[in-house]
Short mmCIF file of C-alpha atoms in Angstrom, two decimals:
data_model
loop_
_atom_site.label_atom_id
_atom_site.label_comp_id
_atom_site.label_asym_id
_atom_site.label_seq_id
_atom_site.Cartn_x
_atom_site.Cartn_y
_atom_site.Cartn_z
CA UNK Q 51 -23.05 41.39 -5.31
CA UNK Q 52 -20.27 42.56 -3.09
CA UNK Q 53 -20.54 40.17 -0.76
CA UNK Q 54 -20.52 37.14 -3.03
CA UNK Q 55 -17.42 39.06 -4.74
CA UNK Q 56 -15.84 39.14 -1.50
CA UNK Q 57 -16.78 35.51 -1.10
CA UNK Q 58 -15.10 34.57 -4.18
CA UNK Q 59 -12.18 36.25 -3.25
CA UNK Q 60 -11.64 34.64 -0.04
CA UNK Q 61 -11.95 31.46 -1.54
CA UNK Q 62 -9.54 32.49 -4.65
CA UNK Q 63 -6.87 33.72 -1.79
CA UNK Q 64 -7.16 30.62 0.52
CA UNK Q 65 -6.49 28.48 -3.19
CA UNK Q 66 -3.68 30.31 -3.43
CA UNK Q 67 -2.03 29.77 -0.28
CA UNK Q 68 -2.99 26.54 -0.13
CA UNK Q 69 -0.79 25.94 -3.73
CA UNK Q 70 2.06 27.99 -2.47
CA UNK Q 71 1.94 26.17 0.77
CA UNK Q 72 2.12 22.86 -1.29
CA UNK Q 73 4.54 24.06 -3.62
CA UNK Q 74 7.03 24.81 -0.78
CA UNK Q 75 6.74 21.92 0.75
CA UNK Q 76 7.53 20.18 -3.10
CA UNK Q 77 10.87 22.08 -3.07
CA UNK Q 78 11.96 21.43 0.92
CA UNK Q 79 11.54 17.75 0.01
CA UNK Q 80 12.55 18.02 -3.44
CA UNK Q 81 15.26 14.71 -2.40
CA UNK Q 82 12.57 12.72 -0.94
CA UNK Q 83 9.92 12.81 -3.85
CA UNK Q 84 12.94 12.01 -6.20
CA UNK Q 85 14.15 8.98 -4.04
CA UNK Q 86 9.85 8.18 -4.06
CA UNK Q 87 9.72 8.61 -7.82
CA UNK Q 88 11.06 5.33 -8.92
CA UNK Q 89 8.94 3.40 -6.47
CA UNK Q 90 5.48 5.08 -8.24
CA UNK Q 91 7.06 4.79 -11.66
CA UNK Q 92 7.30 0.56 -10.84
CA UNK Q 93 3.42 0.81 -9.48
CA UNK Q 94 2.38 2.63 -12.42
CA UNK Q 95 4.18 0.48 -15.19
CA UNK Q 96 3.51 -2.69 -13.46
CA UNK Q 97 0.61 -2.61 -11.01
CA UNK Q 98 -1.59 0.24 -12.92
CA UNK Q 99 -1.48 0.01 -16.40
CA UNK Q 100 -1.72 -3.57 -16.19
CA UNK Q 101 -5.12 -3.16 -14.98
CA UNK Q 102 -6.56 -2.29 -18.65
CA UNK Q 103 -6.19 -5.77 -19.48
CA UNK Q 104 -9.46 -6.31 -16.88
CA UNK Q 105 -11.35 -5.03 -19.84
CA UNK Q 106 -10.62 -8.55 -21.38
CA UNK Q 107 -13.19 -10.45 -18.76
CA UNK Q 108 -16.33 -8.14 -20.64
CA UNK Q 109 -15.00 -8.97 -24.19
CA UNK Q 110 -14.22 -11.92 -26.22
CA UNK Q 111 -10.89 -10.83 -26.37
CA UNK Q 112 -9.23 -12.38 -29.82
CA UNK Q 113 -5.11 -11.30 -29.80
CA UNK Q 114 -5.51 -9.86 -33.74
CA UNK Q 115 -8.22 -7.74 -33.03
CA UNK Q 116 -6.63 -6.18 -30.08
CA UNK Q 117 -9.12 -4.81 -27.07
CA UNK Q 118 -10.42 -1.98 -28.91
CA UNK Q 119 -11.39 -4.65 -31.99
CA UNK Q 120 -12.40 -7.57 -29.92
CA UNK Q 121 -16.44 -8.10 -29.26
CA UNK Q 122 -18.00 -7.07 -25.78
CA UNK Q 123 -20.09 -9.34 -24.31
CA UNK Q 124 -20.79 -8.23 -20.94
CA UNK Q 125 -21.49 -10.83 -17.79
CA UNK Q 126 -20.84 -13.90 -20.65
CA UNK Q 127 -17.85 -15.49 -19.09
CA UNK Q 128 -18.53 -14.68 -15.31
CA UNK Q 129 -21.76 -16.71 -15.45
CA UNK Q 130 -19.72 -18.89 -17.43
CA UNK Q 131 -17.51 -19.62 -14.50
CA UNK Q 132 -19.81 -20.05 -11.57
CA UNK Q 133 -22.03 -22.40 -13.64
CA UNK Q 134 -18.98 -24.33 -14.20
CA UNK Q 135 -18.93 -27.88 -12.26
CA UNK Q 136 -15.35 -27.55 -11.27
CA UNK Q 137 -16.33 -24.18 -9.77
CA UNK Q 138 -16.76 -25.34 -6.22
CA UNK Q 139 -14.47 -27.74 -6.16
CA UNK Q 140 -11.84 -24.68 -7.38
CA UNK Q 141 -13.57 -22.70 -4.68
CA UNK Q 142 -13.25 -25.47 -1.66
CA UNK Q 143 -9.44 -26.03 -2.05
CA UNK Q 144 -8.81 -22.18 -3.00
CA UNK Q 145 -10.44 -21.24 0.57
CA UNK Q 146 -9.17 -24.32 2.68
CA UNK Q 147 -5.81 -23.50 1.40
CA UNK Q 148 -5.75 -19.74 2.35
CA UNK Q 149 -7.71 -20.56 6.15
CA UNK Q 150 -4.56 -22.75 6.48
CA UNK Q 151 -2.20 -20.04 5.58
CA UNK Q 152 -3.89 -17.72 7.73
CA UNK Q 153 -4.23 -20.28 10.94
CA UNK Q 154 -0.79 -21.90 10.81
CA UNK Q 155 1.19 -19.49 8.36
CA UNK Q 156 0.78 -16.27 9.92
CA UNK Q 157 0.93 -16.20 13.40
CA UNK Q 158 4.29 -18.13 13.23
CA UNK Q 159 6.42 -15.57 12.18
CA UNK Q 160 5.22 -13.47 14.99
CA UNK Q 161 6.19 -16.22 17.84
CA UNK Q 162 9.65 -16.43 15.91
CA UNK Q 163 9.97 -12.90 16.15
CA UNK Q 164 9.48 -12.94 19.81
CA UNK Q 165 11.19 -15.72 20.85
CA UNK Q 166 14.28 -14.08 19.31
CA UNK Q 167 13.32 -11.06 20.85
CA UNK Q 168 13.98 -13.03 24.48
CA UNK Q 169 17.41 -13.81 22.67
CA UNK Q 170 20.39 -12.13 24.93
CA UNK Q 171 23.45 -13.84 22.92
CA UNK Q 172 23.71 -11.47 20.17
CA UNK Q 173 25.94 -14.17 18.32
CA UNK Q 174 23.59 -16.64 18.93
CA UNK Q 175 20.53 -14.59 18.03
CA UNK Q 176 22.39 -13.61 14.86
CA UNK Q 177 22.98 -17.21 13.65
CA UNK Q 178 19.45 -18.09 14.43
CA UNK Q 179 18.36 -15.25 11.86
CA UNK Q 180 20.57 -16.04 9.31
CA UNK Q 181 19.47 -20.10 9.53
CA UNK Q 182 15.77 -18.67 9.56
CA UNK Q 183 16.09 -16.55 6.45
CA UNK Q 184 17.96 -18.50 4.16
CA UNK Q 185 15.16 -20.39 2.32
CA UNK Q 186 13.30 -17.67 1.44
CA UNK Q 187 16.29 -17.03 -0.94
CA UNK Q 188 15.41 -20.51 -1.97
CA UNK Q 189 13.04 -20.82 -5.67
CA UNK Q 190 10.07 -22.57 -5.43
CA UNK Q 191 11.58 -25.36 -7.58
CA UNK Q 192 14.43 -25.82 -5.59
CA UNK Q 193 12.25 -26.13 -2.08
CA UNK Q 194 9.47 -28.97 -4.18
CA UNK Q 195 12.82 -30.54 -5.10
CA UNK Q 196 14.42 -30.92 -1.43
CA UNK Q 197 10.55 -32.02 -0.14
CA UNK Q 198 10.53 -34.82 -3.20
CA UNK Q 199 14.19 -36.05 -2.36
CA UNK Q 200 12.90 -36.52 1.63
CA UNK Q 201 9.50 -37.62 1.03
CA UNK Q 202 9.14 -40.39 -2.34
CA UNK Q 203 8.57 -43.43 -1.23
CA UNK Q 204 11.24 -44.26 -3.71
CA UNK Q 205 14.52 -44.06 -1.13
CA UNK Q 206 13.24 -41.21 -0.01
CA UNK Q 207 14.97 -40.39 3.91
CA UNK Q 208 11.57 -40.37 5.60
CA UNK Q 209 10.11 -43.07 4.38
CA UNK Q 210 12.81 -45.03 4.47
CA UNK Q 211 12.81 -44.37 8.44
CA UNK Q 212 9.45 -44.85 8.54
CA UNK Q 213 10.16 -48.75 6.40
CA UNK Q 214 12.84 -49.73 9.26
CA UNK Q 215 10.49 -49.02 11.97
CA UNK Q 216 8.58 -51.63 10.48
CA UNK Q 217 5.21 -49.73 9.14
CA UNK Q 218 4.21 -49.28 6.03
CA UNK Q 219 5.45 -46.43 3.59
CA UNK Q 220 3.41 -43.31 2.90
CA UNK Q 221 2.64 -41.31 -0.50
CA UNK Q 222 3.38 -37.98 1.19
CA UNK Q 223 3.71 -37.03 -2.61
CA UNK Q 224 1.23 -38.31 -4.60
CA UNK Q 225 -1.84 -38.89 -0.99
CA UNK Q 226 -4.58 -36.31 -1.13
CA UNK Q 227 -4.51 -36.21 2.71
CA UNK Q 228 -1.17 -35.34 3.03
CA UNK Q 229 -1.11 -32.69 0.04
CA UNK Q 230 -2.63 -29.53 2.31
CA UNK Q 231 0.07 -30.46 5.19
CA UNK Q 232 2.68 -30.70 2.59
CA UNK Q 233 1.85 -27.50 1.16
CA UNK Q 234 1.65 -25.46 4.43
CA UNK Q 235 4.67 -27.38 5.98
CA UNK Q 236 7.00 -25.98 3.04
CA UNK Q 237 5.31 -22.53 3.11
CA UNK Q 238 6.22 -22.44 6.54
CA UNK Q 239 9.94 -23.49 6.56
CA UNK Q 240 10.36 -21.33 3.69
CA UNK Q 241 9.07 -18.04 4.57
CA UNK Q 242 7.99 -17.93 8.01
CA UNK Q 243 11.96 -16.70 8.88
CA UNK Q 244 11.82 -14.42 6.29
CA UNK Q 245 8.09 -12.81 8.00
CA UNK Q 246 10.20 -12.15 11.25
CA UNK Q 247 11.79 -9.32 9.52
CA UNK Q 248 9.07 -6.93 10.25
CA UNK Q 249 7.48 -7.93 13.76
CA UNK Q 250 11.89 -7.43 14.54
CA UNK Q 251 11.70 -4.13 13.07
CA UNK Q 252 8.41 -3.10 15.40
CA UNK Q 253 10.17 -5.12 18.28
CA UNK Q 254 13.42 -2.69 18.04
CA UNK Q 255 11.09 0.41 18.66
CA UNK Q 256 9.61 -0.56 21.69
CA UNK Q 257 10.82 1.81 24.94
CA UNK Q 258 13.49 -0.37 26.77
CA UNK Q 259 12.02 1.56 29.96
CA UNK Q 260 8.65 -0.06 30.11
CA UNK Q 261 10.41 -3.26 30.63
CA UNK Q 262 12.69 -2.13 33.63
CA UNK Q 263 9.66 0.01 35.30
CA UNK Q 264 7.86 -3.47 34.95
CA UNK Q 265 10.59 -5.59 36.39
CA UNK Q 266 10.70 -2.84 39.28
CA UNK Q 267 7.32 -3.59 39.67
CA UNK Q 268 7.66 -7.75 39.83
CA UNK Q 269 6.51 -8.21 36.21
CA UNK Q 270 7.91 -11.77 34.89
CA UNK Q 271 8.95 -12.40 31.55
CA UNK Q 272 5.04 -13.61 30.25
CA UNK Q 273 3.98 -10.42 31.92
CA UNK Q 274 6.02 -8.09 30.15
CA UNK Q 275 5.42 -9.75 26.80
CA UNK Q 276 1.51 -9.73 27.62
CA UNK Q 277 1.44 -6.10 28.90
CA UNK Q 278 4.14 -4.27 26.89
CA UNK Q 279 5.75 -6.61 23.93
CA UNK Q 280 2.33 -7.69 22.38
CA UNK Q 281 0.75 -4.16 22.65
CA UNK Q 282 3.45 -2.80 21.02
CA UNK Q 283 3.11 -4.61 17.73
CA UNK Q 284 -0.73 -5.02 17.74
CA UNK Q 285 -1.04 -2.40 14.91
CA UNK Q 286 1.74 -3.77 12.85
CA UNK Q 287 0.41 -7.15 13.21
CA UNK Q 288 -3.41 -6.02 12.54
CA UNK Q 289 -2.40 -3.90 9.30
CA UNK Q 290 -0.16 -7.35 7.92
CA UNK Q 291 -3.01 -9.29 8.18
CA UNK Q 292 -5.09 -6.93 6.52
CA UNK Q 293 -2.55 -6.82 3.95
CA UNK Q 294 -2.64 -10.36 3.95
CA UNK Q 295 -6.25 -10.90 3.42
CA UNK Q 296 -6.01 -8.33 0.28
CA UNK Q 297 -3.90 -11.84 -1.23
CA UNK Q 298 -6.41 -14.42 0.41
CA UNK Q 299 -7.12 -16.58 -2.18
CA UNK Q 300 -3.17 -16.36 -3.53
CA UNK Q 301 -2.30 -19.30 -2.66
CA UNK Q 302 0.90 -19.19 -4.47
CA UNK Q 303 0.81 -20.60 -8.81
CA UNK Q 304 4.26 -21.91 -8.75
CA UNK Q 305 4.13 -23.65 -5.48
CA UNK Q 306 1.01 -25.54 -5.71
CA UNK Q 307 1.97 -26.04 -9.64
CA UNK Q 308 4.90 -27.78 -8.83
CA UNK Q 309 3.12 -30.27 -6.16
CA UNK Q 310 0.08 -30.99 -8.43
CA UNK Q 311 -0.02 -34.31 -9.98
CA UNK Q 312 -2.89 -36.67 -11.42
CA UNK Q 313 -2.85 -38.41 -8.04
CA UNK Q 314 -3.69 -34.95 -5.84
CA UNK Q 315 -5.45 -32.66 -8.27
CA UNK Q 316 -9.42 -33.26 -6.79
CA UNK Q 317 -7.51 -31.48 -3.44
CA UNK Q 318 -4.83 -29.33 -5.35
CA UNK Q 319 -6.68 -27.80 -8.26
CA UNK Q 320 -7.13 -23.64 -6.96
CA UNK Q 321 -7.76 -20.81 -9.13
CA UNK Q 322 -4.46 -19.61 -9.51
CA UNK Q 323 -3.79 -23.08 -11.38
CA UNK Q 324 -6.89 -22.86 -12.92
CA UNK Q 325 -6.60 -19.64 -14.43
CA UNK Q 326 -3.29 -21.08 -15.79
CA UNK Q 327 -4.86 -24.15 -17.56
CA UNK Q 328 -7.78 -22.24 -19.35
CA UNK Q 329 -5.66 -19.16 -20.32
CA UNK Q 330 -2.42 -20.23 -21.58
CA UNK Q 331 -2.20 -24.13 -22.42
CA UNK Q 332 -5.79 -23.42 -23.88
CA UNK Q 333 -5.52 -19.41 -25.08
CA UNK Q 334 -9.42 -18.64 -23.51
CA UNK Q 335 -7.79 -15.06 -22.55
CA UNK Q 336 -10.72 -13.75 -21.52
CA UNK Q 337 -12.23 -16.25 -19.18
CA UNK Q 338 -9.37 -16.66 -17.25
CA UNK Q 339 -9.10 -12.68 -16.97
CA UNK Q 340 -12.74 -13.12 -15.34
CA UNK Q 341 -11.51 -15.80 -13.10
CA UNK Q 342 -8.43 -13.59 -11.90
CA UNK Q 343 -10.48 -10.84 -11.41
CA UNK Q 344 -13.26 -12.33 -9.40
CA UNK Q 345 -10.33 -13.46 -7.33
CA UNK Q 346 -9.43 -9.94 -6.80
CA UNK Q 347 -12.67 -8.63 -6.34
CA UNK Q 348 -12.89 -11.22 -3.25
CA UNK Q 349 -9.47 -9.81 -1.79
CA UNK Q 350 -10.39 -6.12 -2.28
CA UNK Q 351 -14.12 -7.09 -0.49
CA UNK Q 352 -11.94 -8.55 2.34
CA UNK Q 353 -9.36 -5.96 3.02
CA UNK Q 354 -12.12 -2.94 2.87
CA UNK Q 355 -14.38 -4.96 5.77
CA UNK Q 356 -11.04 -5.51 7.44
CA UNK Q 357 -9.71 -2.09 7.59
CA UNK Q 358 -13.46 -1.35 8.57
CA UNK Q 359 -13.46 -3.43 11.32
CA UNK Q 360 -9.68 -2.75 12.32
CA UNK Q 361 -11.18 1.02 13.05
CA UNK Q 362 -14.10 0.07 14.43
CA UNK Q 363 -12.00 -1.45 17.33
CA UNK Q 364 -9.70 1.53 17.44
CA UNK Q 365 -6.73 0.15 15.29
CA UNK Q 366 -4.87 2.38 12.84
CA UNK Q 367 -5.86 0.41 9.59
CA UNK Q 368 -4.46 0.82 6.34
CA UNK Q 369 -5.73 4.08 5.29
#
């Protein structure tokens, strides 16, 4: 009995240091958790409690009964949706789409970021980044707009170069061959500048005297970017696409909304556009809260085996 008194007594004491350990670290950073609070507050309202509405995809969810009124019936609209014939069609362009993104899309902003790491004219370097991040302040609508004005084959400037070479004009706009390139092409020149930001930020950190010890030693310029620049961003670079595989099959509503027409739909149609169609032009709330969350089931699958195999290889992950 006095033993296991003791016991519980060690244990009660350790507690308590432990809280007053915590607790005094609270107060020292008293400044810090109130500049964090805000931050968690916009997570909680907007990414968090959001999430109840999930409950939707097990229910027939009718607006006047509300979720706590509205019938459950379980699995109904998930087997709904992969019996559906447009299902792997959705599926095909969903997934070609994002394997684009990731091929071309991602690694670009990384090669921009170094080559304007090799950048020794600060003025220069400087105009570059300001050129390179201006259309990401750019709407969606605006960027569509620009692409239509260069690409109809209605005195639209390409085409109209492509008429006085003496071939024929092409549909950029309304071809189902050229809708993928389209898409990627504008993702590219409209955030791939605006991507640089970070791989800069890693670039800044990186110990100036690696790269005179390796010029001492004969290293070239593809050396040192092999041996010390690239190894000094590998985990930023594996953690961003981690991140970016959480948002795999986003491949972006108002962009590929504003590009779909009858014409380029059997290639365009994703479930981002999808979920738009069935849930607010036709008010089934609770299949399209299925769909969405299927398509967020697949992201969180992705970034889990990810991280996984981001530690397996001795990379930092994301948690």
């Amino acid at each position: 009995m006095k033993e296991q008194y003791e016991a519980r007594l060690h244990v009660t004491d350790r507690f308590s240091l432990k809280r007053s350990l915590v607790f005094r670290d609270l107060i020292r950073d008293r400044w810090l958790y109130l500049i964090l609070f805000p931050g968690i507050l916009y997570f909680i309202i907007f990414k968090y409690v959001p999430m109840w509405g999930l409950v939707m995809a097990f229910q027939d969810y009718k607006p006047h009964l509300g979720f706590a009124g509205s019938p459950w019936v379980g699995l109904k609209h998930f087997e709904r949706f992969f019996s559906e014939p447009q299902f792997w069609m959705l599926f095909r362009n969903t997934i070609i789409l994002a394997v684009y993104n990731l091929v071309f899309f991602f690694p670009l902003p990384i090669v921009l970021a170094l080559m304007l790491n090799e950048v020794r004219k600060e003025a220069f370097k400087r105009f570059a980044q300001t050129l390179l991040y201006l259309p990401h302040f750019v709407s969606w609508v605006v960027a569509v707009g620009i692409f239509y004005i260069l690409f109809t084959t209605e005195g639209g400037i390409v085409n109209e170069m492509i008429a006085r070479l003496g071939m024929e004009k092409i549909p950029f706009l309304l071809s189902e061959d050229w809708f993928r390139t389209m898409i990627i092409s504008q993702s590219i020149w409209k955030e791939a500048g605006w991507g640089t930001i970070i791989f800069l930020a890693a670039l800044s950190g990186v110990d100036l005297q690696l790269y005179e010890a390796s010029r001492m030693d004969g290293a070239g310029r593809w050396r040192q970017l092999w041996h010390i620049t690239l190894p000094a961003i590998r985990s930023t670079i594996v953690i961003l696409f981690i991140l970016r595989l959480g948002s795999f099959l986003d491949t972006g509503f108002e962009h590929i909304f504003l590009m779909l027409n009858s014409m380029n739909r059997e290639v365009g149609e994703v479930f981002d556009t999808y979920v738009y169609l069935k849930g607010l032009t036709q008010a089934q709330y609770s299949y399209s809260a299925a769909v969405g969350m299927f398509k967020s089931l697949v992201g969180l699958v992705l970034v889990l085996g990810a991280n996984w195999l981001a530690k397996k290889f001795g990379e930092e992950g994301v948690y």
